[in-house]
Coordinates of C-alpha atoms and ligand atoms in Angstrom, one line a residue:
M215 CA -43.6 16.1 -20.8
R216 CA -42.8 11.9 -21.1
K217 CA -41.3 10.7 -18.0
V218 CA -37.9 9.4 -18.9
A219 CA -37.7 5.8 -17.3
K220 CA -34.7 5.8 -14.6
E221 CA -31.9 3.3 -15.1
E222 CA -31.4 0.8 -12.3
A223 CA -28.5 0.6 -10.3
N224 CA -27.2 -1.9 -8.1
L225 CA -26.6 0.5 -5.4
L226 CA -26.8 4.4 -4.8
I227 CA -24.6 6.2 -2.2
E228 CA -26.2 9.8 -1.8
K229 CA -26.1 13.1 -0.1
A230 CA -22.3 13.0 0.6
S231 CA -21.3 16.6 2.5
E232 CA -18.1 15.5 0.1
L233 CA -17.7 13.2 -2.1
L234 CA -13.6 13.1 -2.9
T235 CA -13.2 11.9 -6.6
I236 CA -9.6 12.3 -7.2
R237 CA -10.4 12.7 -11.0
G238 CA -8.1 13.1 -13.8
G239 CA -4.7 10.8 -12.3
T240 CA -5.6 7.4 -13.9
K241 CA -3.0 8.0 -17.2
S242 CA -0.1 9.5 -15.0
P243 CA -0.1 10.0 -11.2
I244 CA -1.2 14.0 -9.9
L245 CA 1.9 15.4 -8.9
G246 CA 2.8 19.0 -7.4
K247 CA 0.1 21.6 -6.4
R248 CA -2.6 18.9 -7.9
M249 CA -2.6 16.9 -5.3
R250 CA -4.5 19.2 -3.3
D251 CA -7.5 19.4 -5.5
L252 CA -9.6 16.0 -4.7
G253 CA -11.9 16.6 -7.2
I254 CA -14.9 17.5 -4.5
I255 CA -18.4 17.6 -5.0
R256 CA -20.4 18.9 -2.2
D257 CA -24.1 16.6 -2.2
G258 CA -22.3 14.5 -4.2
A259 CA -23.6 11.0 -5.1
I260 CA -22.5 8.2 -7.1
A261 CA -24.4 4.8 -8.9
I262 CA -23.1 1.7 -9.1
R263 CA -23.7 -1.4 -11.2
K264 CA -22.2 -4.5 -11.6
G265 CA -19.4 -3.8 -9.4
R266 CA -18.5 -0.7 -11.1
V267 CA -19.0 3.4 -11.1
V268 CA -21.4 4.3 -13.5
A269 CA -22.4 7.9 -12.5
V270 CA -20.7 10.7 -10.3
G271 CA -22.5 14.0 -9.7
K272 CA -24.3 16.0 -7.5
T273 CA -27.5 14.0 -5.6
D274 CA -30.2 16.0 -7.9
M275 CA -28.8 15.0 -11.2
I276 CA -27.4 11.3 -10.0
R277 CA -31.1 10.8 -8.6
E278 CA -32.8 12.2 -11.6
K279 CA -31.7 9.3 -13.7
F280 CA -30.9 6.4 -11.3
E281 CA -32.8 4.6 -9.6
S282 CA -32.1 1.8 -7.1
S283 CA -33.7 -0.3 -3.7
N284 CA -30.0 0.1 -2.1
I285 CA -29.6 3.3 -0.9
I286 CA -26.9 4.5 1.3
D287 CA -27.2 7.6 2.6
A288 CA -23.9 9.6 3.2
S289 CA -25.1 12.6 4.7
K290 CA -22.9 14.6 6.9
K291 CA -20.3 12.3 5.5
V292 CA -17.1 11.8 3.1
V293 CA -17.6 9.8 0.5
M294 CA -14.0 8.7 -1.3
P295 CA -12.1 5.7 -3.0
G296 CA -11.1 3.0 -0.8
F297 CA -7.1 3.4 0.1
V298 CA -5.0 1.8 -1.6
D299 CA -1.9 0.5 0.3
P300 CA 1.5 0.3 -2.0
H301 CA 3.8 -1.3 0.6
T302 CA 2.9 -3.9 3.0
H303 CA 4.9 -7.2 4.5
L304 CA 1.6 -8.9 4.6
V305 CA 2.7 -12.3 5.6
F306 CA 4.8 -13.5 8.5
A307 CA 4.5 -15.5 11.5
G308 CA 5.4 -14.4 15.1
S309 CA 6.2 -10.9 16.5
R310 CA 9.3 -8.5 17.8
E311 CA 7.8 -6.8 20.9
E312 CA 11.1 -7.4 23.0
E313 CA 12.7 -5.9 20.0
F314 CA 10.4 -2.5 19.7
E315 CA 11.5 -2.2 23.6
M316 CA 15.2 -2.5 23.0
R317 CA 14.3 0.1 20.4
V318 CA 12.8 2.3 22.7
E319 CA 15.7 2.1 24.8
G320 CA 17.9 3.2 22.1
A321 CA 19.0 -0.1 20.2
A322 CA 19.5 0.6 16.4
Y323 CA 17.4 -1.3 13.8
M324 CA 20.2 -2.3 12.0
E325 CA 22.3 -3.4 15.2
I326 CA 19.6 -5.8 15.9
L327 CA 19.2 -7.4 12.0
Q328 CA 23.5 -7.6 12.3
K329 CA 22.9 -9.6 15.4
G330 CA 20.4 -11.9 13.8
G331 CA 17.3 -10.2 15.0
G332 CA 14.9 -7.9 13.5
I333 CA 14.1 -9.4 10.0
L334 CA 16.0 -12.6 10.3
K335 CA 13.9 -13.5 13.7
T336 CA 10.8 -13.5 11.6
V337 CA 12.2 -15.7 9.0
K338 CA 13.1 -18.1 11.3
E339 CA 9.3 -18.0 12.9
T340 CA 8.4 -18.2 9.3
R341 CA 10.5 -21.0 8.0
K342 CA 8.7 -22.9 10.9
A343 CA 5.3 -21.6 9.9
G344 CA 3.0 -24.0 8.2
R345 CA 0.5 -22.3 5.4
E346 CA -2.7 -22.9 7.3
E347 CA -1.0 -20.6 10.2
L348 CA 0.1 -18.1 7.7
L349 CA -3.1 -17.7 6.2
E350 CA -5.2 -17.7 9.5
D351 CA -2.7 -14.9 10.4
C352 CA -3.1 -13.2 7.0
R353 CA -7.0 -13.3 6.9
K354 CA -6.8 -11.6 10.2
T355 CA -4.7 -8.7 9.0
L356 CA -6.5 -8.3 5.9
S357 CA -9.9 -7.6 7.7
V358 CA -8.5 -5.0 10.1
M359 CA -7.1 -3.1 6.9
L360 CA -10.4 -3.9 5.6
E361 CA -12.5 -2.3 8.2
H362 CA -9.9 0.8 8.2
G363 CA -11.2 1.3 4.5
T364 CA -8.1 -0.3 2.7
T365 CA -9.6 -2.0 -0.2
T366 CA -6.2 -2.9 -2.4
V367 CA -3.1 -3.5 -0.6
E368 CA 0.3 -4.7 -2.1
A369 CA 2.1 -7.8 0.0
K370 CA 5.8 -8.6 -0.5
S371 CA 7.6 -11.9 0.7
G372 CA 10.9 -11.6 2.2
Y373 CA 10.2 -13.9 5.1
G374 CA 11.2 -16.8 3.8
L375 CA 14.6 -16.4 1.9
T376 CA 14.7 -20.0 0.9
T377 CA 13.1 -20.9 -2.5
E378 CA 10.6 -23.5 -0.7
D379 CA 9.6 -20.5 1.9
E380 CA 9.4 -17.6 -0.2
L381 CA 6.9 -20.1 -2.6
K382 CA 5.1 -20.8 0.6
C383 CA 4.4 -16.8 1.4
L384 CA 3.1 -16.3 -1.8
E385 CA 1.2 -19.2 -2.3
V386 CA -0.8 -17.5 1.2
M387 CA -1.3 -14.6 -0.4
K388 CA -2.5 -16.0 -3.5
L389 CA -4.9 -18.3 -1.5
A390 CA -6.1 -15.3 0.3
N391 CA -6.5 -13.0 -2.1
T392 CA -9.2 -15.4 -3.7
E393 CA -11.2 -15.6 -0.5
H394 CA -10.8 -12.0 1.2
P395 CA -12.6 -9.0 -0.4
I396 CA -9.2 -6.9 -0.2
E397 CA -7.2 -7.5 -3.5
I398 CA -3.7 -8.6 -2.9
V399 CA -1.3 -7.6 -5.4
P400 CA 1.7 -9.9 -5.0
T401 CA 5.5 -8.7 -4.8
F402 CA 8.6 -10.7 -4.5
L403 CA 11.2 -9.7 -2.0
G404 CA 13.5 -12.6 -1.7
A405 CA 16.2 -10.0 -1.2
H406 CA 14.8 -8.6 2.1
A407 CA 17.9 -9.8 4.1
V408 CA 20.6 -12.0 3.5
P409 CA 20.1 -15.2 5.5
S410 CA 22.3 -16.8 8.3
E411 CA 23.0 -19.9 6.1
Y412 CA 24.5 -17.5 3.3
K413 CA 26.1 -15.2 6.2
N414 CA 29.8 -13.7 4.3
N415 CA 28.4 -15.1 1.1
T416 CA 26.1 -12.3 0.0
D417 CA 26.9 -13.2 -4.1
G418 CA 26.3 -16.7 -3.5
Y419 CA 22.7 -15.3 -1.9
V420 CA 21.9 -13.3 -5.0
N421 CA 23.0 -15.9 -7.4
L422 CA 19.9 -18.1 -5.4
V423 CA 17.3 -15.2 -5.7
A424 CA 18.5 -14.4 -9.2
D425 CA 19.1 -18.3 -10.9
E426 CA 16.6 -20.0 -8.7
M427 CA 14.0 -18.4 -7.2
I428 CA 12.7 -15.7 -9.6
P429 CA 12.3 -18.2 -12.2
E430 CA 10.3 -20.6 -9.8
V431 CA 8.5 -17.7 -8.8
T432 CA 7.4 -16.5 -12.2
T433 CA 6.9 -19.9 -13.5
R434 CA 3.9 -20.2 -11.0
K435 CA 2.8 -16.4 -11.7
L436 CA 3.1 -15.8 -7.8
A437 CA 4.5 -12.1 -8.2
E438 CA 3.9 -8.9 -10.3
F439 CA 6.9 -7.0 -8.9
C440 CA 10.1 -7.6 -7.8
D441 CA 12.1 -5.7 -4.7
V442 CA 14.9 -5.4 -2.9
F443 CA 16.3 -4.2 0.2
C444 CA 18.9 -2.1 -1.1
E445 CA 21.1 -1.1 2.0
R446 CA 24.3 -0.6 3.3
G447 CA 25.5 -3.7 5.2
V448 CA 22.1 -5.4 3.2
F449 CA 22.2 -5.7 -0.7
N450 CA 24.5 -3.3 -2.3
I451 CA 23.9 -1.3 -5.7
K452 CA 25.3 -4.2 -7.7
H453 CA 23.3 -6.6 -6.2
S454 CA 20.2 -4.8 -6.3
R455 CA 21.1 -4.4 -10.2
T456 CA 21.3 -7.9 -10.7
I457 CA 18.3 -9.0 -8.8
L458 CA 16.1 -6.3 -10.1
S459 CA 17.6 -7.1 -13.7
Q460 CA 16.9 -10.6 -13.9
G461 CA 13.4 -9.6 -12.4
K462 CA 12.4 -7.7 -15.0
R463 CA 13.9 -10.4 -17.7
Y464 CA 11.4 -12.4 -16.3
G465 CA 8.7 -9.9 -16.7
L466 CA 8.8 -8.6 -12.7
A467 CA 8.4 -4.8 -12.9
A468 CA 11.2 -3.1 -10.4
K469 CA 10.7 -2.1 -6.9
L470 CA 13.1 -0.9 -4.0
H471 CA 13.7 -0.3 -0.8
A472 CA 16.0 2.7 -0.9
D473 CA 18.0 5.3 1.0
E474 CA 16.0 4.7 4.1
M475 CA 19.2 4.2 6.7
T476 CA 21.9 6.0 4.4
R477 CA 22.1 7.5 1.4
F478 CA 23.1 4.6 -1.1
G479 CA 22.2 5.4 -3.9
G480 CA 19.2 3.7 -4.1
A481 CA 17.2 6.7 -5.6
E482 CA 19.3 6.6 -8.9
L483 CA 18.9 3.1 -9.4
A484 CA 15.5 2.9 -9.2
A485 CA 15.8 5.6 -12.0
E486 CA 18.3 3.8 -14.4
M487 CA 16.1 0.9 -13.2
Q488 CA 13.0 2.5 -14.4
A489 CA 11.6 0.8 -11.4
I490 CA 7.6 1.7 -10.7
S491 CA 8.4 2.5 -7.3
A492 CA 11.1 3.2 -4.9
S493 CA 10.0 3.2 -1.1
H494 CA 11.3 5.4 1.8
L495 CA 14.0 7.6 0.6
L496 CA 14.9 9.4 3.9
F497 CA 18.4 10.4 2.4
S498 CA 17.8 11.0 -1.2
S499 CA 19.6 13.7 -2.5
D500 CA 17.7 16.5 -5.0
A501 CA 19.5 15.1 -7.9
S502 CA 18.7 11.5 -7.5
L503 CA 15.2 12.9 -6.6
Q504 CA 15.2 14.6 -10.0
V505 CA 16.2 11.7 -11.8
M506 CA 13.1 9.7 -10.5
A507 CA 10.8 12.5 -11.2
D508 CA 12.2 12.1 -14.9
Q509 CA 11.9 8.9 -15.1
G510 CA 8.2 9.0 -13.1
V511 CA 9.3 6.5 -10.7
V512 CA 6.4 6.6 -7.8
A513 CA 8.4 7.3 -4.2
V514 CA 6.1 5.2 -1.8
L515 CA 6.6 7.3 1.4
L516 CA 6.3 5.2 5.0
P517 CA 5.5 7.7 8.1
G518 CA 4.9 4.8 9.7
A519 CA 8.5 3.2 9.5
S520 CA 9.8 6.4 10.8
F521 CA 7.7 6.5 13.4
T522 CA 8.5 3.1 14.6
L523 CA 12.2 3.6 14.0
M524 CA 12.0 6.7 16.7
T525 CA 15.0 8.2 15.0
Q526 CA 12.9 11.5 14.3
M527 CA 13.5 11.8 10.3
Y528 CA 10.9 11.4 7.9
A529 CA 11.5 11.8 3.7
N530 CA 11.1 15.1 2.6
A531 CA 7.9 14.9 1.0
K532 CA 7.4 18.6 0.6
R533 CA 10.5 18.8 -1.5
M534 CA 9.3 15.8 -3.3
I535 CA 6.4 17.3 -4.4
E536 CA 8.1 20.8 -5.3
L537 CA 10.3 18.4 -7.5
G538 CA 7.3 16.7 -9.4
V539 CA 8.2 13.2 -8.0
P540 CA 4.8 11.5 -7.8
V541 CA 4.3 11.0 -4.3
A542 CA 2.3 7.8 -3.0
L543 CA 1.9 6.5 0.9
G544 CA 1.9 3.3 2.6
T545 CA 1.7 1.9 5.8
D546 CA 5.0 -0.5 5.7
Y547 CA 3.0 -3.3 7.6
N548 CA 5.6 -5.3 9.2
P549 CA 6.6 -7.0 12.3
S550 CA 8.8 -4.0 13.3
C551 CA 6.3 -1.5 12.1
W552 CA 3.1 -3.6 13.3
G553 CA 0.4 -0.9 11.9
E554 CA -2.7 -1.7 9.4
N555 CA -4.0 1.6 9.0
Q556 CA -3.9 3.9 6.3
Q557 CA -5.7 6.6 8.4
M558 CA -2.8 6.9 10.7
T559 CA -0.2 7.1 7.7
I560 CA -2.2 10.2 6.4
A561 CA -1.9 11.5 10.0
L562 CA 1.6 10.7 10.5
A563 CA 2.0 12.4 6.6
C564 CA 0.3 15.5 8.0
H565 CA 1.6 16.0 10.9
Q566 CA 5.7 14.6 10.4
M567 CA 6.2 15.5 6.7
R568 CA 3.7 18.4 6.4
M569 CA 1.4 16.8 4.0
T570 CA -2.0 18.6 3.7
P571 CA -4.5 16.3 4.2
A572 CA -5.4 16.8 0.7
E573 CA -2.2 15.7 -0.3
A574 CA -2.1 12.9 2.0
I575 CA -5.3 11.5 0.5
T576 CA -4.4 11.8 -2.9
A577 CA -1.1 10.0 -2.3
A578 CA -2.9 7.0 -0.3
T579 CA -5.4 6.5 -3.3
I580 CA -4.5 7.6 -7.1
N581 CA -0.8 7.7 -6.5
A582 CA -0.8 4.4 -4.6
A583 CA -2.7 2.7 -7.3
H584 CA 0.2 3.7 -10.1
A585 CA 2.8 2.6 -7.3
I586 CA 1.3 -1.0 -8.1
N587 CA -0.2 -0.3 -11.7
R588 CA -3.5 0.0 -10.9
S589 CA -4.5 3.2 -11.5
H590 CA -6.9 2.1 -14.6
E591 CA -8.9 0.2 -12.3
I592 CA -8.9 2.0 -8.5
G593 CA -7.8 5.3 -7.1
S594 CA -10.6 7.2 -8.0
L595 CA -14.1 7.6 -8.4
E596 CA -14.4 7.9 -11.8
L597 CA -16.7 6.2 -14.6
G598 CA -16.1 2.5 -15.5
K599 CA -13.6 2.4 -12.5
R600 CA -14.2 -0.6 -9.8
A601 CA -16.6 0.6 -7.0
D602 CA -14.1 0.2 -4.0
I603 CA -15.6 3.2 -1.7
L604 CA -14.9 4.6 1.9
V605 CA -17.7 6.6 3.4
L606 CA -16.1 8.3 6.6
N607 CA -18.2 9.3 9.5
V608 CA -16.6 12.6 9.4
P609 CA -17.9 15.9 7.3
N610 CA -15.0 17.2 5.2
H611 CA -11.9 15.4 3.9
R612 CA -9.4 17.3 6.4
F613 CA -10.7 15.1 9.3
L614 CA -8.1 12.5 8.0
G615 CA -5.0 13.3 9.6
Y616 CA -6.9 15.8 11.9
R617 CA -8.7 13.1 13.7
F618 CA -6.4 10.5 14.6
S619 CA -6.6 7.4 16.8
V620 CA -9.7 6.3 15.8
N621 CA -11.5 4.6 13.3
L622 CA -13.4 6.9 10.8
A623 CA -14.3 4.2 8.5
A624 CA -18.4 4.0 8.5
K625 CA -19.1 1.6 5.7
V626 CA -16.4 0.1 2.9
I627 CA -17.8 -1.1 -0.3
K628 CA -15.5 -3.3 -2.3
D629 CA -16.5 -4.4 -6.3
G630 CA -20.1 -2.5 -5.2
N631 CA -20.6 -4.8 -2.1
L632 CA -21.0 -3.6 1.1
V633 CA -18.1 -5.6 3.0
V634 CA -17.9 -3.5 6.4
N635 CA -20.5 -1.8 7.9
K636 CA -20.4 0.6 10.8
G637 CA -17.1 -0.3 11.3
V638 CA -17.7 -4.1 11.5
R639 CA -17.5 -6.7 8.7
S640 CA -21.2 -7.0 7.4
K641 CA -21.7 -10.5 6.5
V642 CA -22.5 -9.9 2.6
E643 CA -19.4 -10.6 0.9
P644 CA -18.8 -10.6 -2.8
Ligands
LIG748 O1 10.2 -1.5 4.7 N1 13.6 -2.6 5.6 C1 13.5 -3.3 5.6 N2 12.2 -3.9 5.6 C2 10.9 -3.4 6.2 C3 11.6 -3.9 7.2 C4 10.9 -5.3 7.8 C5 10.9 -5.9 9.0 O2 12.0 -5.1 10.2 O3 10.6 -7.1 9.2 C6 11.1 -1.7 5.9 O4 10.9 -1.1 6.9
LIG749 FE1 9.4 -2.3 3.9

């Protein structure tokens, strides 16, 4: 019998005890019970060429067709898509450890903000910081994220709150995106807080965001989404609607911070605006979640934010899944919730929201990709998708959530390149 010549792959990963394909969610998010089906291939392998997935299957089958001088043995390990983090406040200066201690002692997040602390403290420090300083911090944060398996991250502005400082932060993200392996998907969040110079003049600040910032940001192509902190004492429904509508006019899809501290109508507004996602949603009613489900708005749940707010309240993920709301998970990395690691988000989601490890993994990969309009490229290991891959040093996927507090990522591959090896950034970079 004639031997068929094998195709050359740039990289082969083989013998995975579990290869999580998380297939079938490219066109629309994975809902309900299907979130528990990770499309697992035991003794799985994957072939990569030019940064893309060219074959996925059992090791025997893949090795019959492909050869490569570059082979990773993933025996006794889980291979899965890189994490997608759909909600971070990536660029800021300074820190807020004193407030952390005050919160430990019982101070409320909103009280601290109303006294000019919280977000407003970070705004003061970020306004003072130069681009180079912000970029240096941003690089370090991105490397920590990458080392823990995140290969794509959404990043919000929102600590500048002047046109100039918002542009500065978005430009830092753009620069970081060109030089770091992680892909950064930028969101404009000029409506993160009312800056002190507009105290008692929220309308005036809303006009500045809508009439000056949004046109500037979009002319310079610095963002894909427009977000608002829609909350009692910050931006009300009317303000939020004004800003998000203007964003849409300028081509920015809507996102919201909704119903985080109070039931405020944010989830309904997300549905009305046909937002791509709404985050937090601790206080949303069943009826509002249902309209979100009907409109396909992705619920981005942030158990790290609940953990650090210390109110013992978490979003009702199980109810959302039951209602058919697309559920995603993010870190909410920010100076009051300083956690870069999506593995920790998964652990919190399992322990505090009773999501199963499989549900949480679906939420932190393909559904998170939907929340940032990237599901056609990332979030699952399927033919043609970008080879953003995580090799975990555990025998099965349930260890995500179960074993927490150490980094389980052994290798991280971004666009087909090995960028983290044995938990350390490798020299081979794209
Ligand atoms: O998603 N809630 C508003 N924004 C962030 C917190 C930002 C901050 O405290 O600096 C959040 O929780
Ligand atoms: Fe946030």
